[in-house]
CSV table of C-alpha atoms in Angstrom, one decimal:
chain,number,residue,atom,x,y,z
A,1,MET,CA,7.4,-40.7,-7.0
A,2,ARG,CA,9.6,-37.7,-5.9
A,3,GLY,CA,10.1,-37.3,-2.2
A,4,PRO,CA,11.3,-34.3,-0.1
A,5,VAL,CA,14.9,-35.6,0.0
A,6,SER,CA,15.3,-36.0,-3.8
A,7,THR,CA,13.7,-32.5,-4.4
A,8,GLN,CA,16.1,-30.9,-2.0
A,9,ALA,CA,19.0,-32.6,-3.8
A,10,VAL,CA,17.9,-31.2,-7.2
A,11,LEU,CA,17.4,-27.8,-5.7
A,12,PHE,CA,20.9,-27.9,-4.3
A,13,SER,CA,22.4,-28.9,-7.7
A,14,LEU,CA,20.5,-26.0,-9.4
A,15,ALA,CA,21.8,-23.5,-6.9
A,16,PHE,CA,25.3,-24.7,-7.7
A,17,ALA,CA,24.6,-24.2,-11.4
A,18,VAL,CA,23.3,-20.7,-10.9
A,19,THR,CA,26.6,-19.9,-9.1
A,20,ILE,CA,28.6,-21.2,-12.0
A,21,ALA,CA,26.5,-19.1,-14.5
A,22,ALA,CA,27.5,-15.9,-12.7
A,23,LYS,CA,31.3,-16.4,-13.2
A,24,ASP,CA,31.5,-13.5,-15.7
A,25,ASP,CA,30.0,-11.2,-13.0
A,26,PRO,CA,31.5,-12.1,-9.6
A,27,ASP,CA,29.0,-9.8,-7.8
A,28,TYR,CA,25.9,-11.3,-9.4
A,29,ASN,CA,23.3,-12.3,-6.9
A,30,PRO,CA,20.4,-14.4,-8.4
A,31,ALA,CA,18.3,-13.7,-5.3
A,32,LEU,CA,17.9,-10.1,-6.5
A,33,ASN,CA,16.2,-8.7,-9.6
A,34,PHE,CA,19.2,-6.9,-11.1
A,35,ARG,CA,20.7,-7.9,-14.5
A,36,PRO,CA,24.3,-9.3,-14.5
A,37,ASP,CA,27.1,-6.9,-15.4
A,38,ASN,CA,28.3,-8.9,-18.4
A,39,VAL,CA,25.9,-6.9,-20.6
A,40,THR,CA,25.9,-3.1,-21.2
A,41,LEU,CA,22.6,-1.6,-20.1
A,42,SER,CA,21.4,1.9,-19.3
A,43,ASN,CA,19.5,2.8,-16.1
A,44,LEU,CA,16.2,2.1,-18.0
A,45,TYR,CA,16.9,-1.6,-18.5
A,46,TYR,CA,18.5,-2.6,-15.2
A,47,TRP,CA,16.0,-5.1,-13.9
A,48,VAL,CA,14.8,-8.6,-14.8
A,49,GLY,CA,11.5,-8.4,-16.7
A,50,SER,CA,9.7,-7.4,-19.8
A,51,TYR,CA,10.0,-4.0,-21.6
A,52,TYR,CA,7.4,-2.6,-24.0
A,53,ASN,CA,7.9,0.2,-26.5
A,54,GLY,CA,4.9,2.3,-27.6
A,55,THR,CA,3.2,5.6,-27.4
A,56,THR,CA,1.1,7.2,-24.7
A,57,ASP,CA,-1.8,9.5,-25.4
A,58,VAL,CA,-2.9,12.0,-22.7
A,59,GLU,CA,-6.2,13.7,-22.9
A,60,LEU,CA,-7.1,16.6,-20.5
A,61,LEU,CA,-10.7,17.9,-20.4
A,62,PRO,CA,-11.0,21.0,-18.1
A,63,TYR,CA,-14.2,21.0,-16.0
A,64,ALA,CA,-15.5,17.8,-17.4
A,65,GLY,CA,-17.2,15.1,-15.3
A,66,LEU,CA,-17.3,15.8,-11.6
A,67,ALA,CA,-15.1,18.8,-12.1
A,68,SER,CA,-17.8,20.8,-13.9
A,69,THR,CA,-18.7,22.6,-10.7
A,70,TYR,CA,-15.3,24.3,-10.6
A,71,ARG,CA,-15.5,26.0,-14.0
A,72,SER,CA,-15.6,29.5,-12.4
A,73,LEU,CA,-11.9,29.1,-11.6
A,74,CYS,CA,-11.0,29.7,-15.3
A,75,PRO,CA,-14.0,29.9,-17.7
A,76,ASN,CA,-11.7,30.4,-20.6
A,77,LEU,CA,-10.7,26.7,-20.5
A,78,ALA,CA,-14.2,25.3,-20.4
A,79,ASN,CA,-15.2,23.2,-23.4
A,80,THR,CA,-11.6,22.7,-24.5
A,81,THR,CA,-9.6,19.5,-25.0
A,82,ILE,CA,-5.8,19.4,-24.5
A,83,THR,CA,-3.9,16.4,-25.9
A,84,LYS,CA,-0.3,15.2,-25.5
A,85,GLN,CA,1.6,12.3,-27.0
A,86,TYR,CA,4.8,10.7,-25.8
A,87,GLU,CA,7.3,8.0,-26.8
A,88,THR,CA,7.1,5.5,-24.0
A,89,VAL,CA,8.9,2.6,-22.4
A,90,LEU,CA,6.9,0.4,-19.9
A,91,ALA,CA,9.1,-1.7,-17.8
A,92,LEU,CA,7.4,-4.6,-16.0
A,93,THR,CA,10.0,-6.1,-13.7
A,94,GLU,CA,10.3,-8.9,-11.2
A,95,PRO,CA,9.9,-7.7,-7.6
A,96,SER,CA,12.7,-8.4,-5.3
A,97,THR,CA,13.5,-9.0,-1.6
A,98,TYR,CA,13.8,-5.2,-1.0
A,99,ASN,CA,10.1,-4.7,-2.1
A,100,THR,CA,7.8,-4.5,0.9
A,101,GLY,CA,4.2,-5.7,0.9
A,102,TYR,CA,2.4,-7.5,-1.9
A,103,ASP,CA,3.9,-6.6,-5.2
A,104,PRO,CA,3.3,-9.0,-8.1
A,105,VAL,CA,5.2,-6.8,-10.6
A,106,ASN,CA,7.1,-3.5,-10.5
A,107,ALA,CA,5.7,-1.2,-13.2
A,108,PHE,CA,7.7,1.7,-14.4
A,109,LEU,CA,5.9,3.8,-17.1
A,110,THR,CA,8.3,6.5,-18.5
A,111,LEU,CA,7.2,9.2,-20.9
A,112,TRP,CA,9.8,10.8,-23.1
A,113,PRO,CA,9.8,13.6,-25.7
A,114,PRO,CA,9.4,12.6,-29.4
A,115,GLY,CA,12.7,11.6,-30.9
A,116,PHE,CA,14.4,11.0,-27.6
A,117,ASN,CA,17.8,9.2,-27.8
A,118,PHE,CA,17.5,6.3,-25.3
A,119,SER,CA,21.1,5.4,-25.8
A,120,SER,CA,22.0,8.6,-24.0
A,121,LEU,CA,20.7,7.3,-20.7
A,122,PRO,CA,23.7,6.4,-18.5
A,123,TYR,CA,24.6,3.2,-16.7
A,124,PRO,CA,23.9,4.1,-13.1
A,125,THR,CA,27.1,4.8,-11.2
A,126,SER,CA,25.9,7.5,-8.8
A,127,SER,CA,22.7,8.7,-7.3
A,128,ASP,CA,22.2,11.6,-9.8
A,129,GLU,CA,22.1,9.1,-12.7
A,130,THR,CA,19.1,7.2,-11.6
A,131,LEU,CA,16.0,7.0,-13.8
A,132,GLU,CA,13.8,9.2,-11.7
A,133,LEU,CA,16.2,12.1,-11.9
A,134,ASP,CA,16.9,12.2,-15.6
A,135,SER,CA,16.1,15.7,-16.9
A,136,SER,CA,14.6,14.4,-20.1
A,137,LEU,CA,11.9,12.4,-18.3
A,138,GLU,CA,8.7,14.4,-18.7
A,139,PHE,CA,6.3,12.2,-16.7
A,140,ALA,CA,6.4,8.8,-15.0
A,141,LEU,CA,4.4,6.3,-13.0
A,142,PHE,CA,6.4,4.1,-10.7
A,143,SER,CA,4.6,1.3,-8.8
A,144,SER,CA,7.6,1.4,-6.5
A,145,ASP,CA,10.7,3.6,-6.7
A,146,PRO,CA,13.3,2.1,-9.0
A,147,THR,CA,16.4,1.1,-7.1
A,148,TYR,CA,19.9,0.1,-8.3
A,149,TRP,CA,21.4,-1.0,-5.0
A,150,VAL,CA,19.9,-2.7,-2.0
A,151,GLU,CA,19.9,-0.1,0.7
A,152,GLY,CA,17.0,-0.9,3.0
A,153,SER,CA,13.5,-1.5,1.7
A,154,VAL,CA,11.4,0.0,-1.0
A,155,GLU,CA,7.7,0.6,-0.4
A,156,ASN,CA,5.0,0.2,-3.0
A,157,ASN,CA,3.3,3.3,-4.4
A,158,PHE,CA,0.5,1.1,-5.8
A,159,ASN,CA,-1.8,-1.3,-4.2
A,160,TRP,CA,-2.0,-3.9,-7.0
A,161,THR,CA,-4.9,-6.3,-7.4
A,162,LEU,CA,-4.0,-9.2,-9.7
A,163,ASN,CA,-6.9,-10.9,-11.3
A,164,ALA,CA,-6.9,-14.7,-11.0
A,165,THR,CA,-5.3,-16.5,-14.0
A,166,GLN,CA,-3.2,-19.5,-14.8
A,167,SER,CA,-1.1,-17.9,-17.5
A,168,PRO,CA,-0.8,-14.6,-19.4
A,169,PRO,CA,-2.3,-12.2,-20.2
A,170,TYR,CA,-2.0,-10.8,-16.7
A,171,SER,CA,-4.5,-8.2,-15.6
A,172,LEU,CA,-3.8,-5.8,-12.7
A,173,SER,CA,-5.5,-2.7,-11.3
A,174,SER,CA,-4.9,-0.2,-8.5
A,175,THR,CA,-6.4,2.9,-7.1
A,176,LEU,CA,-3.7,5.5,-6.5
A,177,THR,CA,-4.8,6.8,-3.1
A,178,GLU,CA,-1.4,8.3,-2.0
A,179,TYR,CA,0.5,8.7,-5.2
A,180,ASP,CA,0.2,11.1,-8.2
A,181,GLY,CA,3.1,10.2,-10.4
A,182,GLN,CA,6.3,12.2,-11.2
A,183,GLY,CA,6.3,15.3,-13.3
A,184,GLY,CA,3.4,16.9,-15.2
A,185,PHE,CA,2.1,17.7,-18.7
A,186,SER,CA,3.1,21.1,-20.1
A,187,SER,CA,1.0,22.7,-22.9
A,188,ASN,CA,0.3,26.2,-24.3
A,189,VAL,CA,-3.3,27.1,-23.6
A,190,THR,CA,-5.4,30.3,-23.3
A,191,SER,CA,-4.8,32.4,-20.3
A,192,CYS,CA,-7.4,32.9,-17.6
A,193,ASN,CA,-7.0,36.7,-17.7
A,194,GLY,CA,-7.3,37.3,-21.4
A,195,THR,CA,-6.9,35.8,-24.9
A,196,ASP,CA,-3.2,35.3,-24.8
A,197,THR,CA,-1.8,31.8,-25.1
A,198,VAL,CA,0.4,30.9,-22.1
A,199,GLU,CA,2.2,27.9,-20.7
A,200,TRP,CA,0.3,25.7,-18.4
A,201,THR,CA,1.4,22.6,-16.4
A,202,PHE,CA,-1.2,19.9,-15.5
A,203,TYR,CA,-0.8,17.3,-12.8
A,204,PRO,CA,-2.8,14.2,-11.9
A,205,LEU,CA,-4.8,15.0,-8.8
A,206,PRO,CA,-2.5,14.6,-5.8
A,207,TRP,CA,-3.7,12.8,-2.8
A,208,ASN,CA,-2.7,15.6,-0.5
A,209,LEU,CA,-5.3,17.9,-2.0
A,210,ASN,CA,-7.7,16.6,0.6
A,211,GLY,CA,-9.1,19.5,2.7
A,212,THR,CA,-8.7,22.2,0.0
A,213,GLY,CA,-12.3,21.9,-1.2
A,214,TYR,CA,-11.6,19.8,-4.4
A,215,ASN,CA,-13.7,16.8,-3.8
A,216,LEU,CA,-12.7,14.5,-6.6
A,217,PRO,CA,-11.9,10.7,-6.7
A,218,ASP,CA,-8.5,9.2,-6.8
A,219,PRO,CA,-7.1,8.0,-10.2
A,220,VAL,CA,-7.5,4.3,-11.2
A,221,ILE,CA,-4.8,2.5,-13.2
A,222,ASP,CA,-5.4,-0.7,-15.2
A,223,LEU,CA,-2.6,-2.9,-16.7
A,224,GLU,CA,-2.7,-6.0,-19.0
A,225,PHE,CA,0.3,-7.7,-20.6
A,226,ASP,CA,1.5,-10.9,-22.1
A,227,VAL,CA,4.5,-12.1,-24.1
A,228,LYS,CA,3.8,-9.8,-27.0
A,229,THR,CA,1.9,-6.7,-26.0
A,230,ALA,CA,1.0,-4.5,-23.0
A,231,ASN,CA,-1.6,-1.8,-22.5
A,232,LEU,CA,-2.1,0.5,-19.5
A,233,SER,CA,-4.6,3.2,-18.8
A,234,LEU,CA,-4.9,5.8,-16.1
A,235,GLU,CA,-8.2,7.6,-15.5
A,236,GLY,CA,-8.8,10.3,-13.0
A,237,TYR,CA,-8.7,14.1,-12.5
A,238,PHE,CA,-6.0,16.8,-12.8
A,239,ILE,CA,-5.2,20.2,-11.5
A,240,GLY,CA,-3.5,22.9,-13.6
A,241,TYR,CA,-1.4,25.9,-13.0
A,242,GLU,CA,-0.4,28.8,-15.3
A,243,VAL,CA,3.4,29.0,-15.4
A,244,VAL,CA,4.7,32.3,-14.0
A,245,LYS,CA,8.1,33.6,-15.0
A,246,GLU,CA,9.9,36.4,-13.2
A,247,GLY,CA,13.3,37.1,-14.7
A,248,SER,CA,15.2,33.8,-14.6
A,249,LYS,CA,12.8,32.2,-12.1
A,250,THR,CA,9.8,30.0,-13.0
A,251,GLY,CA,7.0,29.4,-10.7
A,252,SER,CA,3.3,28.5,-10.7
A,253,SER,CA,0.1,30.5,-10.1
A,254,MET,CA,-2.7,29.5,-7.8
A,255,VAL,CA,-4.8,26.5,-8.9
A,256,LEU,CA,-6.8,27.6,-11.9
A,257,ALA,CA,-8.0,24.5,-13.7
A,258,VAL,CA,-9.5,21.2,-12.7
A,259,GLY,CA,-10.7,18.5,-15.0
A,260,LYS,CA,-10.7,14.9,-16.2
A,261,LEU,CA,-7.5,13.1,-17.2
A,262,LYS,CA,-7.2,10.0,-19.4
A,263,LEU,CA,-3.8,8.4,-20.1
A,264,THR,CA,-3.6,5.4,-22.5
A,265,PHE,CA,-0.5,3.4,-23.4
A,266,LEU,CA,-0.3,0.7,-26.1
A,267,GLY,CA,3.1,-1.1,-26.6
A,268,VAL,CA,4.8,-4.1,-28.1
A,269,LEU,CA,7.5,-6.2,-26.5
A,270,ASP,CA,11.1,-5.1,-26.8
A,271,ALA,CA,12.7,-8.5,-27.1
A,272,TYR,CA,16.2,-7.1,-27.3
A,273,HIS,CA,16.0,-5.9,-23.6
A,274,SER,CA,13.5,-8.4,-22.2
A,275,ASP,CA,13.8,-11.7,-20.4
A,276,VAL,CA,11.4,-14.4,-21.3
A,277,LEU,CA,8.0,-14.2,-19.6
A,278,VAL,CA,7.0,-17.7,-18.4
A,279,ASN,CA,3.8,-18.7,-20.0
A,280,THR,CA,2.4,-21.2,-17.4
A,281,THR,CA,2.3,-19.4,-14.1
A,282,ASP,CA,-0.5,-17.6,-12.2
A,283,THR,CA,1.8,-14.7,-11.3
A,284,PRO,CA,4.3,-12.9,-13.6
A,285,THR,CA,7.5,-14.9,-13.6
A,286,TRP,CA,10.6,-14.6,-15.9
A,287,LEU,CA,13.2,-17.0,-17.1
A,288,ARG,CA,16.4,-15.0,-16.9
A,289,THR,CA,17.9,-14.6,-20.4
A,290,VAL,CA,19.6,-11.2,-20.7
A,291,GLY,CA,23.2,-11.8,-20.0
A,292,PHE,CA,22.9,-15.6,-20.0
A,293,GLN,CA,23.4,-16.3,-23.7
A,294,ASN,CA,20.3,-18.4,-24.1
A,295,ASN,CA,18.2,-16.1,-26.2
A,296,SER,CA,19.5,-14.9,-29.5
A,297,LEU,CA,17.1,-11.9,-29.5
A,298,ASN,CA,18.8,-10.3,-26.4
A,299,VAL,CA,21.3,-7.6,-26.1
A,300,GLY,CA,24.8,-9.0,-25.7
A,301,TYR,CA,24.0,-12.4,-27.3
A,302,THR,CA,26.9,-14.0,-29.2
A,303,SER,CA,26.7,-17.0,-31.4
A,304,VAL,CA,29.2,-18.9,-29.1
A,305,ALA,CA,26.9,-19.4,-26.1
A,306,SER,CA,28.3,-20.2,-22.8
A,307,GLY,CA,27.1,-23.6,-21.6
A,308,SER,CA,27.3,-22.6,-18.0
A,309,SER,CA,25.3,-19.5,-18.7
A,310,VAL,CA,22.6,-21.4,-20.4
A,311,LEU,CA,22.5,-23.9,-17.6
A,312,GLY,CA,22.3,-21.1,-15.0
A,313,ALA,CA,19.4,-19.4,-16.6
A,314,LEU,CA,17.5,-22.7,-17.1
A,315,ALA,CA,18.3,-23.5,-13.5
A,316,ILE,CA,16.6,-20.3,-12.2
A,317,GLY,CA,13.5,-21.2,-14.1
A,318,ALA,CA,13.6,-24.8,-12.9
A,319,TRP,CA,14.3,-23.5,-9.4
A,320,ILE,CA,11.0,-21.5,-9.4
A,321,PHE,CA,9.1,-24.5,-10.7
A,322,LEU,CA,10.6,-27.0,-8.3
A,323,MET,CA,10.3,-24.8,-5.3
A,324,SER,CA,6.6,-24.6,-6.1
A,325,ALA,CA,6.4,-28.3,-6.5
A,326,ALA,CA,8.3,-28.9,-3.2
A,327,PHE,CA,5.9,-26.6,-1.3
A,328,SER,CA,2.9,-28.3,-2.8
A,329,PHE,CA,4.3,-31.8,-2.0
A,330,CYS,CA,5.0,-30.8,1.6
A,331,ALA,CA,1.6,-29.3,2.0
């Protein structure tokens, strides 16, 4: 029978092994969710977790559902459907000590134009190379703002509810009461003032629209994922603006369209950039493999694996298990 003293001794030895495993990266801190620097990664794959590649379909229905009462804003758009499709990476990453509040997983959904070259994304070395500021990113949902250095705390943009489970698939949901994503959806649609086709930009209904007379519910996001696939959906309402150009300047007209929004992502695991999702925990947990030479599918893996790196990654997984066991024993 294991007692508290023997458990503490094992945990101490595992902590020592983790320190050894980080010898190729003297700044590596296993208490944080950043990948070690012994692998080359862009600012999209900077965190411990699972990454899924897929496509996202966006459907916009002007004046549908509860927005039907506002069709007088722009009758030309009534009974139309606007669709967009994007190449997508969904990052589901381990929360860290800088995350505030309850956060079972950091979810970063990024929508890119078709044919985008992901290898062009830089390794973050300055504040203007962070993921949120990349000019090619057309739209994104960040459950908390991605961070590359620990400088204070990071608040959650979502209020996740994690359905009870003992293993994957994990199912989460949130109502976005004070967050409307980053960016918008551009499309060429009929003008409100004639038959010409003009550029529009559509945005998920922002929370700060309260008080303007548009009484529509907040968007709801649902997420489910396991070791192979992930799917995410966002359902809510949008507002749209005609794009106004005056010389070299681009602006927006007054609000002219309101309608229903449905966003759907289906993706498969990108094993090359992903750590191993543990299959026996009631909250998302990852065995650290990227940079540890213990998963031949990962970026940076070589056939001559480092024994200390393997030990270190296994130690982190064992650390999580034994900490849970230790707390249970003490309880």
